[in-house]
Coordinates of C-alpha atoms in Angstrom, one line a residue:
M1336 CA 153.0 91.5 78.7
N1337 CA 151.3 91.4 82.0
S1338 CA 153.4 89.7 84.7
L1339 CA 150.3 88.5 86.6
I1340 CA 147.9 86.1 84.8
D1341 CA 144.4 85.8 86.3
T1342 CA 143.6 82.1 86.2
R1343 CA 140.2 82.7 87.9
R1344 CA 138.8 84.8 85.1
K1345 CA 135.7 83.6 83.2
F1346 CA 136.5 81.9 79.9
S1347 CA 135.0 83.4 76.8
R1348 CA 136.2 80.6 74.5
K1349 CA 137.9 83.1 72.3
V1350 CA 140.5 81.7 69.9
C1351 CA 142.9 83.7 67.9
I1352 CA 144.5 81.9 64.9
I1353 CA 147.7 83.5 63.6
G1354 CA 148.3 82.4 60.1
V1355 CA 145.3 81.7 57.9
G1356 CA 146.8 79.5 55.2
Y1357 CA 145.5 76.0 54.6
V1358 CA 146.2 74.8 58.1
G1359 CA 144.8 77.9 59.9
A1360 CA 141.7 77.9 57.8
S1361 CA 141.1 74.2 58.3
I1362 CA 141.5 74.7 62.0
A1363 CA 138.9 77.5 62.0
Y1364 CA 136.5 75.3 60.0
A1365 CA 137.0 72.4 62.4
L1366 CA 136.4 74.6 65.4
K1367 CA 133.3 76.0 63.9
L1368 CA 131.8 72.6 63.0
K1369 CA 132.5 71.2 66.5
E1370 CA 131.2 74.4 68.2
I1371 CA 134.2 74.4 70.5
A1372 CA 134.9 78.1 70.3
H1373 CA 132.5 81.0 70.8
E1374 CA 134.7 83.5 69.0
I1375 CA 137.4 82.9 66.3
V1376 CA 139.7 85.7 65.2
L1377 CA 141.7 85.2 62.0
I1378 CA 145.0 87.1 62.0
D1379 CA 147.2 87.2 58.9
K1380 CA 149.5 89.7 57.2
D1381 CA 147.5 89.0 54.0
I1382 CA 144.3 90.8 54.9
S1383 CA 142.5 90.0 51.6
K1384 CA 143.3 86.3 52.0
A1385 CA 142.0 86.3 55.6
E1386 CA 138.8 88.1 54.6
A1387 CA 138.2 85.7 51.7
E1388 CA 138.6 82.7 54.2
L1389 CA 136.2 84.5 56.5
M1390 CA 133.5 84.8 53.9
D1391 CA 133.9 81.2 52.9
L1392 CA 133.6 80.1 56.5
R1393 CA 130.5 82.2 57.1
H1394 CA 128.6 81.0 54.1
G1395 CA 127.9 77.5 55.4
I1396 CA 124.5 76.5 56.7
S1397 CA 123.8 78.5 59.8
Y1398 CA 123.0 75.7 62.2
M1399 CA 126.4 74.0 61.5
G1400 CA 128.4 76.1 63.8
S1401 CA 127.4 79.3 65.7
A1402 CA 130.8 80.8 66.5
I1403 CA 131.4 84.4 65.8
I1404 CA 134.2 84.5 63.2
R1405 CA 136.0 87.7 62.2
V1406 CA 139.2 89.0 60.8
G1407 CA 141.4 90.9 63.3
D1408 CA 144.9 91.8 64.2
F1409 CA 147.4 91.2 67.0
S1410 CA 145.6 93.5 69.3
D1411 CA 142.7 91.0 69.4
I1412 CA 145.0 88.6 71.3
S1413 CA 144.0 90.5 74.5
G1414 CA 141.5 88.4 76.3
A1415 CA 142.0 85.3 74.3
D1416 CA 141.7 81.9 75.9
L1417 CA 143.7 80.1 73.2
I1418 CA 146.3 81.6 70.8
V1419 CA 147.1 79.3 67.9
V1420 CA 150.3 79.9 65.8
T1421 CA 150.2 78.3 62.4
A1422 CA 152.3 80.8 60.4
G1423 CA 155.4 79.7 58.7
L1424 CA 156.8 78.1 55.5
N1425 CA 155.4 74.8 54.4
R1426 CA 157.5 71.7 54.2
K1427 CA 158.6 70.4 50.8
P1428 CA 158.7 66.7 50.0
D1429 CA 162.5 66.5 50.3
Q1430 CA 162.6 68.4 53.6
S1431 CA 162.4 67.1 57.2
R1432 CA 160.5 69.3 59.6
L1433 CA 163.9 70.3 61.2
D1434 CA 165.0 71.7 57.9
L1435 CA 162.4 74.4 58.3
A1436 CA 164.0 75.7 61.5
A1437 CA 166.1 78.5 60.1
D1438 CA 163.3 80.2 58.2
N1439 CA 160.4 79.6 60.5
I1440 CA 162.3 80.6 63.6
K1441 CA 162.5 84.2 62.2
I1442 CA 158.8 84.3 61.5
T1443 CA 158.0 82.9 65.0
K1444 CA 160.2 85.4 66.7
D1445 CA 158.4 88.3 65.0
I1446 CA 155.1 86.8 66.1
S1447 CA 156.3 86.4 69.7
L1448 CA 157.1 90.1 69.8
E1449 CA 153.6 91.0 68.6
I1450 CA 152.0 88.6 71.1
Q1451 CA 154.0 90.2 74.0
K1452 CA 152.5 93.6 73.1
Y1453 CA 148.9 92.5 73.7
Y1454 CA 148.9 89.3 75.7
T1455 CA 146.7 89.3 78.8
S1456 CA 145.6 85.7 79.2
G1457 CA 145.3 82.3 77.7
V1458 CA 147.6 79.6 76.4
V1459 CA 149.7 79.6 73.3
L1460 CA 149.5 76.5 71.0
I1461 CA 152.2 76.1 68.4
V1462 CA 151.2 74.3 65.2
S1463 CA 154.0 75.5 62.9
N1464 CA 157.1 73.3 62.2
P1465 CA 159.6 72.3 63.4
N1466 CA 157.1 72.0 66.2
D1467 CA 159.4 71.1 69.1
V1468 CA 162.0 73.7 68.2
L1469 CA 159.5 76.5 67.8
T1470 CA 157.7 75.5 71.0
F1471 CA 160.9 75.6 73.0
K1472 CA 161.9 79.0 71.6
M1473 CA 158.5 80.6 71.9
S1474 CA 158.4 79.4 75.5
Q1475 CA 161.7 81.2 76.1
W1476 CA 160.6 84.4 74.3
L1477 CA 157.2 84.8 76.0
G1478 CA 158.4 83.8 79.5
L1479 CA 155.0 82.4 80.6
P1480 CA 154.7 79.8 83.3
R1481 CA 155.9 76.4 82.0
G1482 CA 153.3 74.6 79.9
M1483 CA 151.3 77.7 78.9
V1484 CA 153.2 77.6 75.6
F1485 CA 153.0 74.1 74.1
G1486 CA 152.9 72.5 70.7
T1487 CA 150.6 70.0 68.9
G1488 CA 153.7 67.7 69.0
C1489 CA 153.0 64.0 68.3
T1490 CA 149.2 64.1 68.4
L1491 CA 149.2 63.8 64.6
D1492 CA 151.9 61.2 64.5
E1493 CA 149.9 59.2 67.0
A1494 CA 146.8 59.4 64.9
R1495 CA 148.7 58.3 61.9
F1496 CA 150.4 55.5 63.7
V1497 CA 147.0 54.2 65.0
S1498 CA 145.6 54.4 61.5
V1499 CA 148.4 52.4 60.0
V1500 CA 148.2 49.7 62.8
A1501 CA 144.4 49.5 62.3
D1502 CA 144.8 49.1 58.6
Y1503 CA 147.3 46.3 59.0
L1504 CA 145.0 44.5 61.5
N1505 CA 141.8 45.3 59.6
V1506 CA 140.1 46.9 62.6
K1507 CA 138.6 50.3 63.1
P1508 CA 141.1 53.0 64.3
N1509 CA 139.1 53.5 67.5
A1510 CA 139.9 49.9 68.5
V1511 CA 143.6 50.8 68.7
I1512 CA 145.1 52.7 71.6
S1513 CA 148.8 53.8 71.6
Q1514 CA 151.1 56.7 72.2
V1515 CA 153.9 58.3 70.2
I1516 CA 156.5 60.4 72.0
G1517 CA 159.6 62.4 71.2
E1518 CA 160.1 64.6 68.2
H1519 CA 157.3 65.5 65.9
G1520 CA 159.4 64.2 63.0
D1521 CA 161.8 61.5 61.9
T1522 CA 162.9 60.4 65.4
Q1523 CA 159.5 60.0 66.8
V1524 CA 159.1 57.0 69.1
P1525 CA 155.9 54.8 68.9
L1526 CA 155.4 53.1 72.2
W1527 CA 154.7 49.5 71.3
S1528 CA 154.6 48.7 75.0
K1529 CA 151.5 50.9 75.3
T1530 CA 149.8 49.7 72.1
S1531 CA 146.6 47.6 72.5
V1532 CA 143.7 46.5 70.4
T1533 CA 140.2 46.4 72.0
G1534 CA 142.0 46.7 75.3
V1535 CA 144.3 43.7 74.7
P1536 CA 148.1 44.2 74.3
I1537 CA 148.9 44.1 70.6
V1538 CA 151.2 41.0 70.8
E1539 CA 148.5 39.0 72.7
Y1540 CA 145.8 40.2 70.2
C1541 CA 147.9 39.1 67.2
N1542 CA 148.8 35.8 68.7
A1543 CA 145.1 35.1 69.5
I1544 CA 143.9 35.7 66.0
D1545 CA 147.1 34.3 64.3
I1546 CA 148.3 37.5 62.7
R1547 CA 152.1 37.8 62.1
F1548 CA 153.4 40.8 64.0
G1549 CA 157.2 40.6 64.6
D1550 CA 160.1 43.0 64.3
D1551 CA 159.7 43.3 60.5
E1552 CA 156.1 44.2 60.7
R1553 CA 156.8 46.8 63.5
L1554 CA 159.5 48.4 61.4
K1555 CA 157.2 48.6 58.4
V1556 CA 154.4 50.2 60.4
E1557 CA 156.9 52.8 61.9
E1558 CA 158.4 53.6 58.5
T1559 CA 154.9 54.0 56.9
T1560 CA 153.9 56.4 59.7
R1561 CA 157.1 58.5 59.4
K1562 CA 156.7 58.8 55.7
M1563 CA 153.0 59.6 55.8
A1564 CA 153.5 63.4 55.6
V1565 CA 155.9 63.1 52.7
S1566 CA 153.4 60.9 50.8
I1567 CA 150.6 63.4 51.3
I1568 CA 152.8 66.4 50.4
R1569 CA 154.0 64.8 47.2
G1570 CA 150.3 64.2 46.2
K1571 CA 148.8 67.5 47.2
Q1572 CA 151.7 69.8 48.3
R1573 CA 150.5 70.1 51.9
T1574 CA 148.8 68.5 54.9
H1575 CA 146.1 70.3 56.8
Y1576 CA 143.0 68.2 57.6
G1577 CA 144.8 65.8 60.0
I1578 CA 146.5 68.5 62.0
A1579 CA 143.3 70.5 62.1
S1580 CA 141.3 67.7 63.7
C1581 CA 144.1 67.0 66.2
M1582 CA 144.3 70.7 67.1
C1583 CA 140.5 70.7 67.5
F1584 CA 140.8 67.9 70.1
I1585 CA 143.5 69.8 72.0
A1586 CA 141.4 73.0 71.9
D1587 CA 138.5 71.2 73.4
A1588 CA 140.6 70.1 76.4
V1589 CA 141.7 73.8 76.8
L1590 CA 138.4 75.6 76.3
S1591 CA 136.2 73.1 78.0
R1592 CA 138.6 72.8 80.9
R1593 CA 138.4 69.1 80.4
A1594 CA 141.7 67.6 81.5
T1595 CA 142.9 65.2 78.8
V1596 CA 146.1 63.2 78.5
L1597 CA 147.7 63.8 75.1
C1598 CA 151.2 63.5 73.7
V1599 CA 151.9 67.2 73.1
T1600 CA 155.3 69.0 73.1
S1601 CA 156.5 71.3 75.9
T1602 CA 159.8 72.1 77.6
L1603 CA 161.0 69.3 79.8
D1604 CA 162.7 70.0 83.1
G1605 CA 163.9 66.6 84.3
E1606 CA 161.1 64.4 83.1
Y1607 CA 162.7 61.1 81.7
G1608 CA 166.0 62.7 82.8
L1609 CA 165.8 65.3 80.0
K1610 CA 166.2 69.1 80.2
N1611 CA 166.6 72.0 77.9
V1612 CA 164.6 70.5 75.1
A1613 CA 160.9 70.4 74.1
L1614 CA 159.5 67.0 73.2
S1615 CA 156.2 65.2 73.3
V1616 CA 155.5 63.0 76.3
P1617 CA 152.2 62.0 77.9
T1618 CA 150.8 65.3 79.2
V1619 CA 147.7 66.5 81.1
V1620 CA 146.3 69.2 78.9
D1621 CA 143.7 71.7 80.3
H1622 CA 142.9 75.4 80.5
M1623 CA 146.5 76.0 81.7
G1624 CA 147.9 74.3 78.7
A1625 CA 150.4 71.5 79.2
S1626 CA 149.8 71.6 82.9
R1627 CA 151.6 68.4 83.9
R1628 CA 154.0 66.0 82.2
L1629 CA 153.6 62.3 83.1
E1630 CA 156.5 59.9 83.5
E1631 CA 155.0 56.6 82.5
S1632 CA 157.0 53.4 82.4
I1633 CA 158.5 52.6 79.1
T1634 CA 160.9 49.9 77.9
D1635 CA 164.7 50.4 77.9
L1636 CA 164.7 50.5 74.0
E1637 CA 161.9 53.1 74.0
F1638 CA 163.8 55.2 76.5
S1639 CA 167.0 54.9 74.5
R1640 CA 165.1 56.1 71.4
L1641 CA 163.6 59.0 73.3
K1642 CA 167.0 60.2 74.4
A1643 CA 168.2 60.0 70.8
S1644 CA 165.2 62.0 69.7
A1645 CA 165.9 64.6 72.4
E1646 CA 169.5 65.0 71.1
A1647 CA 168.3 65.5 67.5
V1648 CA 166.0 68.3 68.6
R1649 CA 168.4 69.8 71.0
T1650 CA 171.1 70.0 68.3
V1651 CA 168.8 72.2 66.2
I1652 CA 167.7 74.3 69.2
E1653 CA 171.4 75.1 70.0
Q1654 CA 171.9 76.4 66.4
M1655 CA 169.0 78.8 66.6
P1656 CA 169.3 82.5 67.6
T1657 CA 168.3 83.5 71.1

């Protein structure tokens, strides 16, 4: 791996997707439709599967996406602006994301060794689970400047949380603004203190229109959000559309050099008093990846829950091979 990264180079909007299963293919499809990437390279150990996905992606109406899409290998990582890692075993209905750690850490380690051989530029975005653990380990293995390896983190949890709140209040999801921090998993922390509806704090909004919204309602919303993935997996064995749209939003921030604040996961170094762990916190995302983590004010309860989330992730990280 080159020790010097040229941050002044011209972006080609080249994206490499490692792992072309349902998630990887859905990401490629979303990138194509949104015309965010100029070139998309599909990398998978199953070449015939990758080639079949390529043909399917190419056979849409020509004016709905103009990106060059092709099947490649790890050597194509050279010159990429965004390297997306989706490879790994899928979660089963009775598993937490952290349960996947032992198996997926081996797959991710092998991928990191291949990336090291050909890496010249760009940021590395981890989609595979357990997202926080794999992001932390990949950051260690690649040794890039902090934030250039980061994970999708709680962007999907936040989208789900906003959807559940919107359904309860009978409003459109884009009327609700909130943040979810911590683990992308069971110890995620919805920030009720940051939740608003049409710009009005949620408690004030509910009081104004006489909607009951106490502790019981909050707990039900949180539980529904946490169990959303399990419900989807039980029904169709996998989730992929939601994370593809979230990843597409992140990719736009990176490839368009459009700084955007998102709750993605990266290694913390003192933020919120936490170190040696990767968690989602409000983060400025741009062409340098998770370029700056923001320490926003949160309540004492939210801070306590964030520390508990950090401990849950750190415990798994410490069990993983170096």
